[in-house]
Coordinates of C-alpha atoms in Angstrom, one line a residue:
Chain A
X8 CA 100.6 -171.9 -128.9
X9 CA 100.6 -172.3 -125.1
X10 CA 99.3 -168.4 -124.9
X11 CA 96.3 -169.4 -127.1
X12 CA 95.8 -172.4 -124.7
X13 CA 95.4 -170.7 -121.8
X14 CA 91.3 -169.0 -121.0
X15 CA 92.6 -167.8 -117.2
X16 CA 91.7 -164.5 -118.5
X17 CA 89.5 -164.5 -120.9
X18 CA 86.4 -163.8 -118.7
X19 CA 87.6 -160.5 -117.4
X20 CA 87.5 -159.9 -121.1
X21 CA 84.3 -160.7 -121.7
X22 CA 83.3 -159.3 -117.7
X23 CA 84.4 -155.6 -118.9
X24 CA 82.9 -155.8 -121.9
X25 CA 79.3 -156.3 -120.7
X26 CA 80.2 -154.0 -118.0
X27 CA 80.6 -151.7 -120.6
X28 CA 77.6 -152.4 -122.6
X29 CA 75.4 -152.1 -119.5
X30 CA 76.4 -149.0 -118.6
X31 CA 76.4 -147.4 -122.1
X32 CA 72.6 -149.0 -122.0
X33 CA 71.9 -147.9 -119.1
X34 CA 73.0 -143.9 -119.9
X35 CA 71.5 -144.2 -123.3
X36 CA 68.1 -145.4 -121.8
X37 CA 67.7 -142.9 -119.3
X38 CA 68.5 -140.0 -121.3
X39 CA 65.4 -141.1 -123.8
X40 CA 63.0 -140.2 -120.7
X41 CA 64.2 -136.8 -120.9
X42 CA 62.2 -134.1 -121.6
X43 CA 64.3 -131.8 -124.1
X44 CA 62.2 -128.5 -125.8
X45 CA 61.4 -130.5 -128.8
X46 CA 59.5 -132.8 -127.4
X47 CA 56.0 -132.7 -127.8
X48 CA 55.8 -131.8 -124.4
X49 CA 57.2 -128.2 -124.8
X50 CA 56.7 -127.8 -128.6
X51 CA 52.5 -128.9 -128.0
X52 CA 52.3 -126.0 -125.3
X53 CA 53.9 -123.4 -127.0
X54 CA 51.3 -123.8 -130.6
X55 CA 48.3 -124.0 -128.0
X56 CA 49.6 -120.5 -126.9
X57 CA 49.7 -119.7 -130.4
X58 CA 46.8 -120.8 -131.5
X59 CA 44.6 -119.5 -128.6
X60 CA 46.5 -115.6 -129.2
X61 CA 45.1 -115.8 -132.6
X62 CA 41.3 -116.9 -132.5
X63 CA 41.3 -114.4 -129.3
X64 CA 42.7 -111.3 -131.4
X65 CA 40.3 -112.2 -134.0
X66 CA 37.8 -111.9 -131.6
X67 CA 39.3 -108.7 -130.0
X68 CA 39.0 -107.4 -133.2
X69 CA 35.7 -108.5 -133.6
X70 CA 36.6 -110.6 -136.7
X71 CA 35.9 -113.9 -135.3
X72 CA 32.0 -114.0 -134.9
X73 CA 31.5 -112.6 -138.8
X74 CA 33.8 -115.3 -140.2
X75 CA 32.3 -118.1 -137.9
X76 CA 28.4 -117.6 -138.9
X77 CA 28.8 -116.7 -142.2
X78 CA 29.7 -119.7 -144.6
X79 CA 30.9 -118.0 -147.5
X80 CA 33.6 -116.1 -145.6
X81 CA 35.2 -120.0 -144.2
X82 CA 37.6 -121.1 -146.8
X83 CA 38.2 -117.6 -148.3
X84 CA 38.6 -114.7 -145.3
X85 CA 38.7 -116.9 -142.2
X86 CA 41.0 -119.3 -143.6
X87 CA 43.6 -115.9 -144.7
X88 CA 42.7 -114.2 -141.3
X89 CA 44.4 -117.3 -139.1
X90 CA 47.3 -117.2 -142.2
X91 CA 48.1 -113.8 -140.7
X92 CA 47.5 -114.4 -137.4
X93 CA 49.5 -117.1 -137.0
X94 CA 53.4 -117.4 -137.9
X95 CA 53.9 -118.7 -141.4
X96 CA 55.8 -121.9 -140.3
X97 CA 52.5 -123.2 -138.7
X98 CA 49.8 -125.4 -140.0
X99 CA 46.4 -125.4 -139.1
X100 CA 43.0 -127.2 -139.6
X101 CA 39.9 -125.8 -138.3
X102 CA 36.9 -127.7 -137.4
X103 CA 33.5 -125.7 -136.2
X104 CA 30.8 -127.8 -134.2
X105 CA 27.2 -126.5 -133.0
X106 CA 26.0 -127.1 -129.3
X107 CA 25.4 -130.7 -130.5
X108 CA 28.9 -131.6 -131.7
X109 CA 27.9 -131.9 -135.0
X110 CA 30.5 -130.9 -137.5
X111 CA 29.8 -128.1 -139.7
X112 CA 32.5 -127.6 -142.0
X113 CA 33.4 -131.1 -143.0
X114 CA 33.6 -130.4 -146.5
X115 CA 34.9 -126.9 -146.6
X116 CA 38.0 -126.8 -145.2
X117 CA 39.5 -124.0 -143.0
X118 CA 42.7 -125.5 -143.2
X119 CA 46.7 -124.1 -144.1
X120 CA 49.3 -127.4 -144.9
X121 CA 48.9 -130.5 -146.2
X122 CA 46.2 -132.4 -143.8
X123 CA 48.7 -135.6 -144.3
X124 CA 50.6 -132.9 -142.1
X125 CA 48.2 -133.6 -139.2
X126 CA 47.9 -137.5 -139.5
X127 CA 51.7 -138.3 -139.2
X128 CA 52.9 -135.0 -136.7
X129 CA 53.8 -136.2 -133.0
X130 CA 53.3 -132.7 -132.0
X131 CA 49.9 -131.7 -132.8
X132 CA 48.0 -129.0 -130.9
X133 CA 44.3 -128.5 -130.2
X134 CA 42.8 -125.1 -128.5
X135 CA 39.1 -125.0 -127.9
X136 CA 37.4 -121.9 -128.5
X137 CA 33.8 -120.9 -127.7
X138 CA 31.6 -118.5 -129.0
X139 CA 28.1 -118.0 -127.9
X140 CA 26.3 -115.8 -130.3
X141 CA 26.0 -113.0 -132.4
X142 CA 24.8 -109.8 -132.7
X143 CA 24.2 -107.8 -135.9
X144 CA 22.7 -104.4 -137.0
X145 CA 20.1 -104.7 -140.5
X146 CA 18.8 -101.0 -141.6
X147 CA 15.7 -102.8 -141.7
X148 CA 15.0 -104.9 -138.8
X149 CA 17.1 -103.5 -136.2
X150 CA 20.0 -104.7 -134.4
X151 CA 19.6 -108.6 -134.0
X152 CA 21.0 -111.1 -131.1
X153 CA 21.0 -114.7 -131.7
X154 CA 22.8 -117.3 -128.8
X155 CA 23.8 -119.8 -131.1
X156 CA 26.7 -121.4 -129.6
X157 CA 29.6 -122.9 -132.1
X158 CA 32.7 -124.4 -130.7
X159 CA 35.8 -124.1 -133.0
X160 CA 38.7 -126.9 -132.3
X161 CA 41.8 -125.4 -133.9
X162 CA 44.6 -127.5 -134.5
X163 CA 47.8 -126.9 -135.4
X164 CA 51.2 -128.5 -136.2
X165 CA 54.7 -127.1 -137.2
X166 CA 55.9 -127.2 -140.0
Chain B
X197 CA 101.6 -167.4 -117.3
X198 CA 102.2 -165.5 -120.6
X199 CA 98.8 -166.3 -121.6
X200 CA 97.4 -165.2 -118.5
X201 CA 98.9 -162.2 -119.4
X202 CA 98.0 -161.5 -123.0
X203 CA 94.6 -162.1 -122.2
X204 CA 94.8 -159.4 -119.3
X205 CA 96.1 -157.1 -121.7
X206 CA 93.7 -157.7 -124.6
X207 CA 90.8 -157.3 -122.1
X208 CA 92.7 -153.5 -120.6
X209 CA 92.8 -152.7 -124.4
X210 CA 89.3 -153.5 -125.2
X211 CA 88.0 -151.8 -122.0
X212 CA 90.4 -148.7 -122.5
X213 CA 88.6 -148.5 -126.3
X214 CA 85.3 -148.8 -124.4
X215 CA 86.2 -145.9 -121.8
X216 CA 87.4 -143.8 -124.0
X217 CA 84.2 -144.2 -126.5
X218 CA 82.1 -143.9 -124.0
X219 CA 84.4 -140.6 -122.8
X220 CA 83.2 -139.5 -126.4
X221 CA 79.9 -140.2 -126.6
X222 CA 78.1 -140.1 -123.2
X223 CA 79.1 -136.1 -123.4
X224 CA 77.7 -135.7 -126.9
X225 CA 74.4 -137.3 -125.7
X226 CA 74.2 -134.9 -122.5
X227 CA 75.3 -132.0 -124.9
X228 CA 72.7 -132.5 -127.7
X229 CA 70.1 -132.5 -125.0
X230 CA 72.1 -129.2 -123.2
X231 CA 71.7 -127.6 -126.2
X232 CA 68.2 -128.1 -126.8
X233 CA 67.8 -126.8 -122.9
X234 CA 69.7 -123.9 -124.2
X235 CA 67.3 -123.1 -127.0
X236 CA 64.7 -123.5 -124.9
X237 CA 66.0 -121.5 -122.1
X238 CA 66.4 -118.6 -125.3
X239 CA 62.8 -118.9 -126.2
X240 CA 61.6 -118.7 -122.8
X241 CA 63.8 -115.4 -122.2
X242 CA 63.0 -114.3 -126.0
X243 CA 59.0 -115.1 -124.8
X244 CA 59.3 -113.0 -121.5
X245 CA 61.3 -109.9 -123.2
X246 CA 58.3 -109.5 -125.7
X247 CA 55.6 -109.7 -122.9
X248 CA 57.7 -107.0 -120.9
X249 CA 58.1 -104.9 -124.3
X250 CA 54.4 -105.0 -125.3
X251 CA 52.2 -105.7 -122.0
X252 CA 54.2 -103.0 -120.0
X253 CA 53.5 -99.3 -120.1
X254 CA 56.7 -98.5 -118.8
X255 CA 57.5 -95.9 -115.9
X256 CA 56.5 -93.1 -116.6
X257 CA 53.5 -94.8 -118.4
X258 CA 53.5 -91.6 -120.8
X259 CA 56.9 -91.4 -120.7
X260 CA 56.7 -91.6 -125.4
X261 CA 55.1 -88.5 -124.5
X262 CA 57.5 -86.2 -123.0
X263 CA 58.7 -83.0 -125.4
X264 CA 61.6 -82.7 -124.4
X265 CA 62.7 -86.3 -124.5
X266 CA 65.1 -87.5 -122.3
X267 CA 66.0 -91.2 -122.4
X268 CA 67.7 -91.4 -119.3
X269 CA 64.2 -90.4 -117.7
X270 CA 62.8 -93.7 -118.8
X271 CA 62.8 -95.8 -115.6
X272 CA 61.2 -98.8 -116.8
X273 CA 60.7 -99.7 -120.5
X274 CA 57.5 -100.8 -122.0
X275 CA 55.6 -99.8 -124.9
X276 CA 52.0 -100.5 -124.2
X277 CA 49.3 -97.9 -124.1
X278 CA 48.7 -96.7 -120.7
X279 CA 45.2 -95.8 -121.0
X280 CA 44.2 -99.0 -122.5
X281 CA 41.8 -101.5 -121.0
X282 CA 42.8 -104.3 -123.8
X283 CA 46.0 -106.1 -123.8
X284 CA 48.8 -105.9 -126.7
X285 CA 47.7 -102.5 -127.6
X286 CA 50.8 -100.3 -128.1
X287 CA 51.3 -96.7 -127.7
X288 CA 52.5 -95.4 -131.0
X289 CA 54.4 -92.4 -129.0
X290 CA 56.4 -94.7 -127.1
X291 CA 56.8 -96.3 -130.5
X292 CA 58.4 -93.9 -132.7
X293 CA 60.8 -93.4 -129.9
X294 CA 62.3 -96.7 -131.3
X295 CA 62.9 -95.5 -134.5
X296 CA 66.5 -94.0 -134.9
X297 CA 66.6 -90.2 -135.9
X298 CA 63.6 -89.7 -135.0
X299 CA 64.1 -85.4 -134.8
X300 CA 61.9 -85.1 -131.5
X301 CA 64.1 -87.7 -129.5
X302 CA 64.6 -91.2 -129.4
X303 CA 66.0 -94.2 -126.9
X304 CA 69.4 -96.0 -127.9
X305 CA 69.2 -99.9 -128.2
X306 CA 72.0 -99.8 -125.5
X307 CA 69.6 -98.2 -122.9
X308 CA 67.4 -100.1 -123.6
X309 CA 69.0 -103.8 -123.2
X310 CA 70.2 -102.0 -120.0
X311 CA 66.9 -101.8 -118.5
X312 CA 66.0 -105.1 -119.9
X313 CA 68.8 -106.7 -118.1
X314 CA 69.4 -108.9 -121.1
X315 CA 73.0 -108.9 -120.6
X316 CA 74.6 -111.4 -122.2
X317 CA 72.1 -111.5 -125.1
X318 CA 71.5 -109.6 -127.9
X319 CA 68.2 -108.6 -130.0
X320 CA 66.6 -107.3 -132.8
X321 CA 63.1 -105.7 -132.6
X322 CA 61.0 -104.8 -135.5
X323 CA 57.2 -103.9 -135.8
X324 CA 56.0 -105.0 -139.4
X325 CA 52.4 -105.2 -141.2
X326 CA 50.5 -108.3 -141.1
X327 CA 51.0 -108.3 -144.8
X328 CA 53.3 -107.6 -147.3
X329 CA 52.1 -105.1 -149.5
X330 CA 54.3 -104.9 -152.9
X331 CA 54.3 -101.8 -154.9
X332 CA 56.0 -101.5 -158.7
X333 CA 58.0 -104.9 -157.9
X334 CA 59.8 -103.9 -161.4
X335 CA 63.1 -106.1 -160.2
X336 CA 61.0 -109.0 -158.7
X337 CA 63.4 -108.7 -155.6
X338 CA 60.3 -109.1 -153.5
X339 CA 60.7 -105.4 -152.6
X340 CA 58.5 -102.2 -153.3
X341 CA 60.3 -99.6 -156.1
X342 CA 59.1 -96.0 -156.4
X343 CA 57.0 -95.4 -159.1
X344 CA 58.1 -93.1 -162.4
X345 CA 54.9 -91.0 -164.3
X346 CA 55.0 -93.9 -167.0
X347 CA 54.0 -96.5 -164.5
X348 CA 51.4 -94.2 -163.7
X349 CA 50.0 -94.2 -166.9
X350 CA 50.0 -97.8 -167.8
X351 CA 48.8 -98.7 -164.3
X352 CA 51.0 -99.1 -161.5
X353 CA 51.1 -103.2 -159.9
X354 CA 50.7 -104.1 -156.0
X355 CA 51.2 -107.7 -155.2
X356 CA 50.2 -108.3 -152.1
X357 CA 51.4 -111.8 -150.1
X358 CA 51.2 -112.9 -147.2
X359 CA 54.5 -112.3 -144.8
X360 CA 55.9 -115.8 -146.1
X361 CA 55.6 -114.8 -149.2
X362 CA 52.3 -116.4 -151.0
X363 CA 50.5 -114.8 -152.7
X364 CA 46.8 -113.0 -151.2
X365 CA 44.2 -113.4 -153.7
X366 CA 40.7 -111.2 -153.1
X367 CA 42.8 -108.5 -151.3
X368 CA 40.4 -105.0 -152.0
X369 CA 43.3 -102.3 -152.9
X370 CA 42.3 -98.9 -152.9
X371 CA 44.8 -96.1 -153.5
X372 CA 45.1 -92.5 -153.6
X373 CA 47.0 -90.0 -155.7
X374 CA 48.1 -86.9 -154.6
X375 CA 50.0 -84.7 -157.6
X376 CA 51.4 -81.6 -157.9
X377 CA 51.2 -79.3 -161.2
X378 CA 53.9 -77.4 -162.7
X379 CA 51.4 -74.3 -161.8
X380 CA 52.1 -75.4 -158.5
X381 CA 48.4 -76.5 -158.0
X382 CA 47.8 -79.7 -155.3
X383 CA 44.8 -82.4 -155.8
X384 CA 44.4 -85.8 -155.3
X385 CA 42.9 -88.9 -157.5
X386 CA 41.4 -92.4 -156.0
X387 CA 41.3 -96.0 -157.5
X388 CA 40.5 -99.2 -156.5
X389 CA 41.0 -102.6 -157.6
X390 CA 40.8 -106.3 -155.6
X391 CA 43.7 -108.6 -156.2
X392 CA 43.7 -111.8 -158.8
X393 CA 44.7 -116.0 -158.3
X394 CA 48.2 -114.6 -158.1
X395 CA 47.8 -111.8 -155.5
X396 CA 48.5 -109.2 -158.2
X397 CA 46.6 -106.2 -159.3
X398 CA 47.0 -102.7 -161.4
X399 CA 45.6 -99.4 -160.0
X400 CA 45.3 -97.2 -163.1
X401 CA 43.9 -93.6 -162.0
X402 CA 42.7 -91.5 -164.7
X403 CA 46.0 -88.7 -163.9
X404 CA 44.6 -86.6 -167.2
X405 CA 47.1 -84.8 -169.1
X406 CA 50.8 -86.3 -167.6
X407 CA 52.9 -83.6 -168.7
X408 CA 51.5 -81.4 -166.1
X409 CA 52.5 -83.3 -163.0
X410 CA 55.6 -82.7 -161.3
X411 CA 55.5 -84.9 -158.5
X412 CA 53.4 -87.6 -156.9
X413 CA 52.6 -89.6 -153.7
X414 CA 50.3 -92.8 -154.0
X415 CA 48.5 -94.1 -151.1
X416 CA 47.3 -97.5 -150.6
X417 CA 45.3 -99.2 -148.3
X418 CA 45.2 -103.0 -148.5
X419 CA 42.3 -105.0 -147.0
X420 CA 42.3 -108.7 -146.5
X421 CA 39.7 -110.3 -144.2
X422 CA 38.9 -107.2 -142.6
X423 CA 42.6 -106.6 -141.6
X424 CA 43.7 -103.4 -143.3
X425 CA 47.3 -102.0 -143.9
X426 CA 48.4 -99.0 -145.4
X427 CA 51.6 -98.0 -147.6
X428 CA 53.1 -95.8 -149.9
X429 CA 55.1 -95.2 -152.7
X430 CA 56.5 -91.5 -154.4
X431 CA 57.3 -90.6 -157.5
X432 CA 61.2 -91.7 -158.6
X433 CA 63.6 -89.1 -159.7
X434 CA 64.1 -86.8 -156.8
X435 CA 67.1 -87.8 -155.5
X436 CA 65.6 -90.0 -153.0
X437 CA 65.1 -87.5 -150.9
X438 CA 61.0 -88.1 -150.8
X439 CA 61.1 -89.3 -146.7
X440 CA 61.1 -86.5 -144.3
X441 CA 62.7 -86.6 -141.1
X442 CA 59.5 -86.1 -139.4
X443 CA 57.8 -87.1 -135.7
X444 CA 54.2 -87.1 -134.4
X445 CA 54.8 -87.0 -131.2
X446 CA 51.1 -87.0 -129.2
X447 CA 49.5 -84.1 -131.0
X448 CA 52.9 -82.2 -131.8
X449 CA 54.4 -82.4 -135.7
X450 CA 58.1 -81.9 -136.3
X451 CA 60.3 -81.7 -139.4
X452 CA 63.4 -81.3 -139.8
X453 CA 66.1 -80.9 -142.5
X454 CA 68.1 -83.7 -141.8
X455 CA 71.8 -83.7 -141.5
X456 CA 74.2 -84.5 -143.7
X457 CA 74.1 -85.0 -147.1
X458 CA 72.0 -82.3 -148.7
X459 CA 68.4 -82.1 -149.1
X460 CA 68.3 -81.8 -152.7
X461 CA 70.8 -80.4 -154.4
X462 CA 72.1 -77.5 -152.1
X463 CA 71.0 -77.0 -148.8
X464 CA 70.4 -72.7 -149.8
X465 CA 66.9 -71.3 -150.1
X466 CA 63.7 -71.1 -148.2
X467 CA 61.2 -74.2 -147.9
X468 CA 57.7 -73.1 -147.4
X469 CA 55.1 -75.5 -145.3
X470 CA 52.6 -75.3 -147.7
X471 CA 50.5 -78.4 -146.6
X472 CA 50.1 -81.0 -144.1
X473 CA 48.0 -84.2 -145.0
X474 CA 47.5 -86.9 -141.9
X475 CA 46.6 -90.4 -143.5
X476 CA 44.6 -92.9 -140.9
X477 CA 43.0 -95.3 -141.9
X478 CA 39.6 -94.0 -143.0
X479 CA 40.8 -91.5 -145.0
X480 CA 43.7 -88.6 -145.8
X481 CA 42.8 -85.0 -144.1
X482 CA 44.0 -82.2 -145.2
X483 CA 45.1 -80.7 -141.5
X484 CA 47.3 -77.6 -142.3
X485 CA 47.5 -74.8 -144.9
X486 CA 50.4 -72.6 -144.7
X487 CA 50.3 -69.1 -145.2
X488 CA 54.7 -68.2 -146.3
X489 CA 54.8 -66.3 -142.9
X490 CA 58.1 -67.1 -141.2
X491 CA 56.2 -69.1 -138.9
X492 CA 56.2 -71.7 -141.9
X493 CA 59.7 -71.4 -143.2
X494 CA 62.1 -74.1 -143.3
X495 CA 66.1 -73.1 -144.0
X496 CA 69.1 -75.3 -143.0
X497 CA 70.6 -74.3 -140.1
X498 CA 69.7 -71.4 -137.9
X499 CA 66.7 -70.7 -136.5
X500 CA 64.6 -71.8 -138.9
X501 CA 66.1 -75.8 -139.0
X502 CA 62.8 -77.2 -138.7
X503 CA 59.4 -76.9 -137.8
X504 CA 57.1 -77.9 -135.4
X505 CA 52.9 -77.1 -134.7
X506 CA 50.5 -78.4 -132.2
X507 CA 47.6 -79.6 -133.8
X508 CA 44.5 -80.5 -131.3
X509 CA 42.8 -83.4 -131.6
X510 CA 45.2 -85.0 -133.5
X511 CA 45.7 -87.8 -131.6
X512 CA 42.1 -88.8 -131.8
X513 CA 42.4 -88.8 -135.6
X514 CA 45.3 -91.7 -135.3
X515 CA 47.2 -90.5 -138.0
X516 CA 49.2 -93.6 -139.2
X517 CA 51.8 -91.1 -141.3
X518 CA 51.8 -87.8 -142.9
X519 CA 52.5 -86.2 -146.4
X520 CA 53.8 -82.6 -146.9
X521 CA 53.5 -79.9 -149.3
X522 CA 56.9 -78.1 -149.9
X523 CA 57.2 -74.9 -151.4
X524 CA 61.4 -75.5 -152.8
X525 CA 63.7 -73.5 -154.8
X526 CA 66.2 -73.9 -157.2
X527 CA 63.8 -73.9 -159.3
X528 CA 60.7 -72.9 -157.2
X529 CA 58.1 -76.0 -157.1
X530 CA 56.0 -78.1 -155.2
X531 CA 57.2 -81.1 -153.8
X532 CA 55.2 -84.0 -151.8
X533 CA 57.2 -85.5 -148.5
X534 CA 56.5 -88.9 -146.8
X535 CA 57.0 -88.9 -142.8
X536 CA 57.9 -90.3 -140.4
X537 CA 59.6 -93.4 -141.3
X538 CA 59.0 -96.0 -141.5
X539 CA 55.3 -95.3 -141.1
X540 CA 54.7 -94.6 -144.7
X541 CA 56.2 -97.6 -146.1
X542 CA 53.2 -99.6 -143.5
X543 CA 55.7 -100.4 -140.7
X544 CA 56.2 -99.3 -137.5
X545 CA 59.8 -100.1 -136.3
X546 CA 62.2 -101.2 -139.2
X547 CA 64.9 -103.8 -137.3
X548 CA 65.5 -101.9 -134.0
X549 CA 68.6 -103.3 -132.2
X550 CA 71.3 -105.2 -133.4
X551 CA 71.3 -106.7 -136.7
X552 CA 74.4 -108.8 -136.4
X553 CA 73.2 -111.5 -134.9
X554 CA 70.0 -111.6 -136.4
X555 CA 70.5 -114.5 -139.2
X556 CA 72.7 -116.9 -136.3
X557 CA 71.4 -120.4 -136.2
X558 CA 70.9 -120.2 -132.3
X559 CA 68.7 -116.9 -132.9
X560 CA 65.1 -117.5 -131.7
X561 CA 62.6 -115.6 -133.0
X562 CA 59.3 -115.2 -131.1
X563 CA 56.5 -112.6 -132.7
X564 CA 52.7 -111.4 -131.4
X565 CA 49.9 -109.6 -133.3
X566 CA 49.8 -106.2 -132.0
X567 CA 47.2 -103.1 -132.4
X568 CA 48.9 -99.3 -133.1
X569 CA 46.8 -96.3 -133.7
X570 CA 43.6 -99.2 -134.4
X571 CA 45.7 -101.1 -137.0
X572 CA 46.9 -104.6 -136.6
X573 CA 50.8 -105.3 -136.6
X574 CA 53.4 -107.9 -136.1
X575 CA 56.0 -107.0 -133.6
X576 CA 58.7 -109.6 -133.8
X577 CA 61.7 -109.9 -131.7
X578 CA 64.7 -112.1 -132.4
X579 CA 66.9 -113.1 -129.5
X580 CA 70.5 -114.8 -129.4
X581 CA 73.4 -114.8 -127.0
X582 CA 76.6 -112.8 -127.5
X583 CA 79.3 -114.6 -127.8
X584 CA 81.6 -114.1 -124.7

């Protein structure tokens, strides 16, 4: 009974013990401001790459301008032309604005994934792309050049 | 005293348990975090070897050109067109070098990683269509099949999906027939036909009267939002033995019999050149006519083991693949070739490199469009490290 009695060294008990717990704390804290590759930090970067490779070889191609001013072509052709552009583990959403920001495609989607996809990802990436006009040939009228700037926001989240 | 004690001892224990957890743990954290370094530190290499591969002309920059191909006169690897003023535009010369057996000379995946200095890694390189293009799918392995005369005529399917696998609906599929007739006469047929909800469509060309035909080649060239690709499929029942080992090499053609196993059944008798088709991508030109001199004989072995022409101009026509006319014997008949692989089948390099290691979990995979002879591609390298 006397052993039970006795506290003498019950505080270096309790002394390593929150030693412990503070330096296990303080290790486990630290290594949460680290930046590993799958942070957003790296993972945001490399789909901004991605995303900016494909609306640029569409361009290249000279793809990008026909899909972009002709409606009919958005959730049909465009939307398949950035499927195979872009590797089939990545999700996008396309949004077109005109030189006023005004949204032009709110209610035809140019969009691969669920959109819940975009809401709840930490990782989501956005590349701006520009275009500033057209030009096209009619049999009729001639070749025709219109500046009619559109700004495409592409964004794009793995899946 | 002896409580003292106990209590000393309990509190060693409890710290040792502590130390020893945290022993565990603390290395486990650090690791998980080294390991995602790693994989990042594979991607970033994975990402560099492709921009070296496919932004670099390589010294000499026409070195996919030379005729008398030496690898070991590569100095520096790289596959993009010299001449070029856009980027990721690849020089379909320094291409076919990549494809194994090529008869007029290719580079080794060893020499290669050599000049790559990717020691300590290992990789797998393959060029494929931006599409999958799915011809006579008749085991529904996801895989083309050749096709027999009855598929012919009750329509032969193409499914065409996208690389992951969905399927492509409004794809414009437009094919082309070329037949030979038991009078050993040569002509060619067209169809077209736009794929439905489920990416599937049935090209039915009116062949006439069946019986006649002897052997076939189809052609078809697959269009989805103004990206085109084009495959093929033969005719089944020819011992397999429908791909020619055969190079364009800038404006320079070469077949060969290949080695080993027999071409057809016995490797005596005379082949006659009796045709040579180019297919690009706006059409399929009919760019030689034989004339059974020796110049267009074909035996194995000897003199004759293959056969080569210089055709100018040729490389401004961009040929994607070619189709030959043979004259055979035993019996005597016409037969359609498909060369070079794996150009006819709509890819360009058909896993280059080591396939081990391909399928490991630490494998990164990195890809980039890519244009070859004015077609779009995917080249796609996978990268891992070799185990020590």
């Amino acid at each position: 009974m006397k052993i039970f009695k006795s506290k003498a060294g019950q505080m270096r008990v309790i002394e390593s013990i929150l030693a412990s717990f503070i330096l296990v704390s303080a290790i486990t804290f630290v290594s949460t401001f680290a930046v590993t590759p799958q942070s957003s930090t790296y993972e945001v970067g490399a789909l901004e790459k991605l995303g900016h490779n494909a609306l640029h070889g569409l361009d290249e191609e000279k793809l990008l301008s026909g899909f972009v001013y002709n409606q009919s072509e958005w959730s049909s052709n465009f939307t398949a032309a950035l499927r195979i552009s872009l590797p089939s583990d990545v999700y996008f959403d396309l949004r077109m604005s005109d030189l006023n920001g005004t949204l032009l495609n709110p209610n035809i989607p140019i969009r691969y994934g669920d959109p819940e996809v975009f809401n709840n990802s930490d990782s989501i990436a956005s590349v701006t792309y520009c275009i500033a006009g057209y030009s096209r040939f009619d049999s009729t009228k001639g070749s025709e050049v219109k500046y009619e700037p559109r700004t495409l926001i592409l964004l794009l989240v793995r899946e | 005293m002896a409580g003292d004690l106990f209590d000393h001892m309990i509190g060693l224990v409890i710290t040792g348990i502590i130390a020893v957890s945290a022993v565990i743990v603390i290395p486990n954290l650090s690791y998980v975090n080294l390991l995602y370094v790693d994989q990042q530190q594979l991607r970033n290499i994975a990402l560099d070897t492709l921009k070296t591969m496919l932004l670099d002309p390589g010294y000499p920059s026409n070195w996919g050109l030379t005729y008398n191909f030496d690898p070991d006169q590569v100095e520096r690897f790289g596959l993009a067109l010299a001449e070029s003023s856009s980027f990721y535009v690849l020089d379909p010369d320094k291409v076919q070098r990549l494809v194994i057996g090529n008869p007029a000379g290719f580079i080794e995946y060893e020499d290669i990683h050599t000049e790559l200095r990717l020691q300590g890694y290992a990789f797998n390189f393959q060029i494929i269509p931006p599409f999958k293009v799915i011809v006579n799918d008749e085991d529904f392995d996801g895989e083309s099949n050749s096709i027999t005369l009855d598929d012919l005529i009750e329509g032969v399917e193409v499914l065409v999906t996208y690389n992951a696998g969905s399927p492509i609906p409004k794809a414009l599929v437009e094919a082309k027939l070329l037949c030979v007739t038991k009078k050993e006469e040569f002509y060619t047929l067209s169809a077209s036909n736009s794929t439905d909800a489920l990416g599937k469509c049935t090209m039915k060309p009116d062949i006439g009267d069946p019986d006649d035909i002897i052997d076939f080649i189809m052609v078809f060239k697959v269009t989805v939002a103004g990206v085109t690709t084009i495959t093929s499929s033969y005719a089944k029942g020819f011992e397999n033995q429908h791909i020619m080992n055969a190079s364009i090499i800038g404006e320079n053609i070469t077949i060969a019999i290949p080695e080993g196993p027999g071409w057809e059944k016995g490797s005596a008798g005379t082949r006659w050149v009796e045709n040579v088709l180019a297919v690009c991508e706006d059409g399929i030109y009919n760019i030689y006519n034989g004339s059974k001199s020796d110049e267009d004989k074909i035996t194995w072995g000897g003199d004759n083991w293959g056969w080569t022409r210089l055709f100018s101009g040729l490389s401004q026509m961009n040929p994607l693949f070619l189709i030959f006319n043979l004259s055979v014997p035993n019996p005597r008949r016409l037969v359609l070739f498909l060369g070079p692989d794996p150009n006819w089948s709509g890819s360009r390099v058909a896993a280059y490199g080591d396939p081990t290691g391909a399928g490991a979990s630490s494998a990164v995979k990195v890809q980039r469009d890519v244009i070859i002879s004015g077609m779009t591609y995917i080249a796609e390298l996978t990268l891992w490290k070799e185990s020590p």
